[in-house]
PDB file of C-alpha atoms in Angstrom:
ATOM      1  CA  SER A   1      92.986  94.057  71.617  1.00  0.00           C
ATOM      2  CA  TRP A   2      96.312  92.702  72.674  1.00  0.00           C
ATOM      3  CA  THR A   3      95.215  89.208  72.328  1.00  0.00           C
ATOM      4  CA  VAL A   4      94.857  89.988  68.494  1.00  0.00           C
ATOM      5  CA  ALA A   5      98.316  91.924  68.478  1.00  0.00           C
ATOM      6  CA  ASP A   6     100.120  88.912  70.370  1.00  0.00           C
ATOM      7  CA  ALA A   7      98.840  86.524  67.968  1.00  0.00           C
ATOM      8  CA  ILE A   8     100.021  88.394  64.954  1.00  0.00           C
ATOM      9  CA  SER A   9     103.570  88.860  66.743  1.00  0.00           C
ATOM     10  CA  ARG A  10     103.794  85.174  67.188  1.00  0.00           C
ATOM     11  CA  VAL A  11     102.687  84.391  63.396  1.00  0.00           C
ATOM     12  CA  LEU A  12     105.490  87.202  62.427  1.00  0.00           C
ATOM     13  CA  GLU A  13     108.186  85.620  64.914  1.00  0.00           C
ATOM     14  CA  ASN A  14     110.747  84.309  62.357  1.00  0.00           C
ATOM     15  CA  SER A  15     109.794  87.186  59.695  1.00  0.00           C
ATOM     16  CA  GLU A  16     111.473  90.035  58.511  1.00  0.00           C
ATOM     17  CA  GLU A  17     108.281  92.152  59.265  1.00  0.00           C
ATOM     18  CA  LEU A  18     108.553  91.408  62.714  1.00  0.00           C
ATOM     19  CA  HIS A  19     110.259  94.635  63.613  1.00  0.00           C
ATOM     20  CA  SER A  20     108.097  96.743  61.487  1.00  0.00           C
ATOM     21  CA  TRP A  21     105.102  95.240  63.341  1.00  0.00           C
ATOM     22  CA  ARG A  22     106.352  96.026  66.689  1.00  0.00           C
ATOM     23  CA  ARG A  23     106.997  99.653  65.337  1.00  0.00           C
ATOM     24  CA  CYS A  24     103.679 100.071  64.398  1.00  0.00           C
ATOM     25  CA  LEU A  25     102.367  98.612  67.554  1.00  0.00           C
ATOM     26  CA  LEU A  26     104.463 100.987  69.704  1.00  0.00           C
ATOM     27  CA  SER A  27     103.222 104.163  67.617  1.00  0.00           C
ATOM     28  CA  ALA A  28      99.558 102.715  67.892  1.00  0.00           C
ATOM     29  CA  CYS A  29     100.288 102.460  71.847  1.00  0.00           C
ATOM     30  CA  MET A  30     101.403 106.101  72.199  1.00  0.00           C
ATOM     31  CA  LYS A  31      98.437 107.326  70.230  1.00  0.00           C
ATOM     32  CA  GLY A  32      96.090 105.548  72.220  1.00  0.00           C
ATOM     33  CA  LEU A  33      97.491 106.692  75.765  1.00  0.00           C
ATOM     34  CA  VAL A  34      97.639 110.228  74.341  1.00  0.00           C
ATOM     35  CA  ALA A  35      94.064 109.617  72.963  1.00  0.00           C
ATOM     36  CA  MET A  36      93.144 108.303  76.706  1.00  0.00           C
ATOM     37  CA  TYR A  37      94.981 111.123  78.510  1.00  0.00           C
ATOM     38  CA  SER A  38      93.327 113.655  76.563  1.00  0.00           C
ATOM     39  CA  THR A  39      89.600 112.434  76.798  1.00  0.00           C
ATOM     40  CA  SER A  40      89.727 110.872  80.373  1.00  0.00           C
ATOM     41  CA  LYS A  41      91.683 113.696  82.358  1.00  0.00           C
ATOM     42  CA  ASP A  42      90.441 112.436  85.868  1.00  0.00           C
ATOM     43  CA  GLU A  43      92.356 109.212  85.533  1.00  0.00           C
ATOM     44  CA  SER A  44      89.186 106.952  85.621  1.00  0.00           C
ATOM     45  CA  LYS A  45      90.600 104.096  83.545  1.00  0.00           C
ATOM     46  CA  GLN A  46      94.097 103.654  85.373  1.00  0.00           C
ATOM     47  CA  GLU A  47      93.999  99.614  84.863  1.00  0.00           C
ATOM     48  CA  VAL A  48      93.644 100.034  81.084  1.00  0.00           C
ATOM     49  CA  GLU A  49      96.381 102.909  81.253  1.00  0.00           C
ATOM     50  CA  ARG A  50      98.694 100.751  83.474  1.00  0.00           C
ATOM     51  CA  SER A  51      98.308  97.783  80.824  1.00  0.00           C
ATOM     52  CA  MET A  52      99.151 100.061  77.900  1.00  0.00           C
ATOM     53  CA  LEU A  53     102.304 101.792  79.959  1.00  0.00           C
ATOM     54  CA  LEU A  54     103.613  98.389  80.560  1.00  0.00           C
ATOM     55  CA  ARG A  55     103.151  97.160  76.906  1.00  0.00           C
ATOM     56  CA  LEU A  56     104.639 100.373  75.544  1.00  0.00           C
ATOM     57  CA  GLU A  57     107.861  99.853  77.817  1.00  0.00           C
ATOM     58  CA  GLU A  58     107.875  96.354  76.565  1.00  0.00           C
ATOM     59  CA  LEU A  59     107.751  97.430  73.074  1.00  0.00           C
ATOM     60  CA  LEU A  60     110.306 100.144  73.616  1.00  0.00           C
ATOM     61  CA  HIS A  61     112.619  97.667  74.571  1.00  0.00           C
ATOM     62  CA  LEU A  62     112.220  95.630  71.809  1.00  0.00           C
ATOM     63  CA  VAL A  63     112.198  98.407  69.049  1.00  0.00           C
ATOM     64  CA  GLY A  64     114.478 100.640  70.780  1.00  0.00           C
ATOM     65  CA  ALA A  65     113.235 104.076  68.774  1.00  0.00           C
ATOM     66  CA  VAL A  66     110.159 106.049  68.452  1.00  0.00           C
ATOM     67  CA  ASP A  67     108.767 108.403  65.760  1.00  0.00           C
ATOM     68  CA  PRO A  68     109.774 111.939  67.217  1.00  0.00           C
ATOM     69  CA  GLY A  69     106.219 113.277  66.728  1.00  0.00           C
ATOM     70  CA  ASP A  70     104.603 110.317  68.662  1.00  0.00           C
ATOM     71  CA  TRP A  71     107.113 110.679  71.485  1.00  0.00           C
ATOM     72  CA  TYR A  72     106.478 114.558  71.717  1.00  0.00           C
ATOM     73  CA  SER A  73     102.648 113.949  72.023  1.00  0.00           C
ATOM     74  CA  PHE A  74     102.885 111.233  74.513  1.00  0.00           C
ATOM     75  CA  VAL A  75     105.318 113.280  76.849  1.00  0.00           C
ATOM     76  CA  LYS A  76     103.358 116.369  76.400  1.00  0.00           C
ATOM     77  CA  ALA A  77      99.887 114.607  77.309  1.00  0.00           C
ATOM     78  CA  GLY A  78     101.184 112.480  79.939  1.00  0.00           C
ATOM     79  CA  LEU A  79     102.988 115.297  81.499  1.00  0.00           C
ATOM     80  CA  LYS A  80      99.887 117.331  81.406  1.00  0.00           C
ATOM     81  CA  TYR A  81      97.296 114.982  82.659  1.00  0.00           C
ATOM     82  CA  ARG A  82      99.286 112.334  84.227  1.00  0.00           C
ATOM     83  CA  TYR A  83     102.096 113.956  86.178  1.00  0.00           C
ATOM     84  CA  ARG A  84     101.198 112.538  89.290  1.00  0.00           C
ATOM     85  CA  ASP A  85     100.279 108.630  88.169  1.00  0.00           C
ATOM     86  CA  GLU A  86     103.307 106.677  89.489  1.00  0.00           C
ATOM     87  CA  THR A  87     103.219 104.109  86.756  1.00  0.00           C
ATOM     88  CA  PHE A  88     103.516 106.777  83.957  1.00  0.00           C
ATOM     89  CA  LEU A  89     106.376 108.474  85.680  1.00  0.00           C
ATOM     90  CA  LYS A  90     108.029 105.195  85.972  1.00  0.00           C
ATOM     91  CA  VAL A  91     107.621 104.345  82.226  1.00  0.00           C
ATOM     92  CA  LEU A  92     108.514 107.621  81.377  1.00  0.00           C
ATOM     93  CA  ASN A  93     111.933 107.473  83.406  1.00  0.00           C
ATOM     94  CA  VAL A  94     112.763 103.984  81.809  1.00  0.00           C
ATOM     95  CA  SER A  95     111.718 105.538  78.256  1.00  0.00           C
ATOM     96  CA  ILE A  96     114.233 108.651  78.755  1.00  0.00           C
ATOM     97  CA  GLN A  97     116.887 106.289  79.863  1.00  0.00           C
ATOM     98  CA  LEU A  98     116.375 103.935  76.981  1.00  0.00           C
ATOM     99  CA  LEU A  99     115.698 106.516  74.471  1.00  0.00           C
ATOM    100  CA  TYR A 100     118.348 109.217  75.354  1.00  0.00           C
ATOM    101  CA  LYS A 101     121.652 106.921  75.391  1.00  0.00           C
ATOM    102  CA  LYS A 102     124.261 108.045  73.343  1.00  0.00           C
ATOM    103  CA  GLU A 103     123.727 105.470  70.641  1.00  0.00           C
ATOM    104  CA  SER A 104     120.215 106.734  69.857  1.00  0.00           C
ATOM    105  CA  SER A 105     118.954 109.076  67.065  1.00  0.00           C
ATOM    106  CA  LEU A 106     116.887 110.717  69.705  1.00  0.00           C
ATOM    107  CA  SER A 107     119.836 112.010  71.764  1.00  0.00           C
ATOM    108  CA  GLN A 108     121.222 114.090  68.973  1.00  0.00           C
TER     109      GLN A 108
END
């Protein structure tokens, strides 16, 4: 639940552990979306997916990096099952622009 995640983020607000916590949330968000895409191929849970995609975008801006394995799985599953979903495509576009800028480790 994002309510619990947000509460933990507020507690860690001035902590050194906040960045690590956000990286874990980002990874969990990507894995959750991959699982939803793989099990619900018919886009029946659009509102839940939309909420997770928007949270993913927010976390990407805060963290600025992803685990390459998580990224690969997310892109592969998303393009396979949600290539017509407007929200997915918008978040994918923003993510690519953010992650593949010159300073990023993924751009290499």
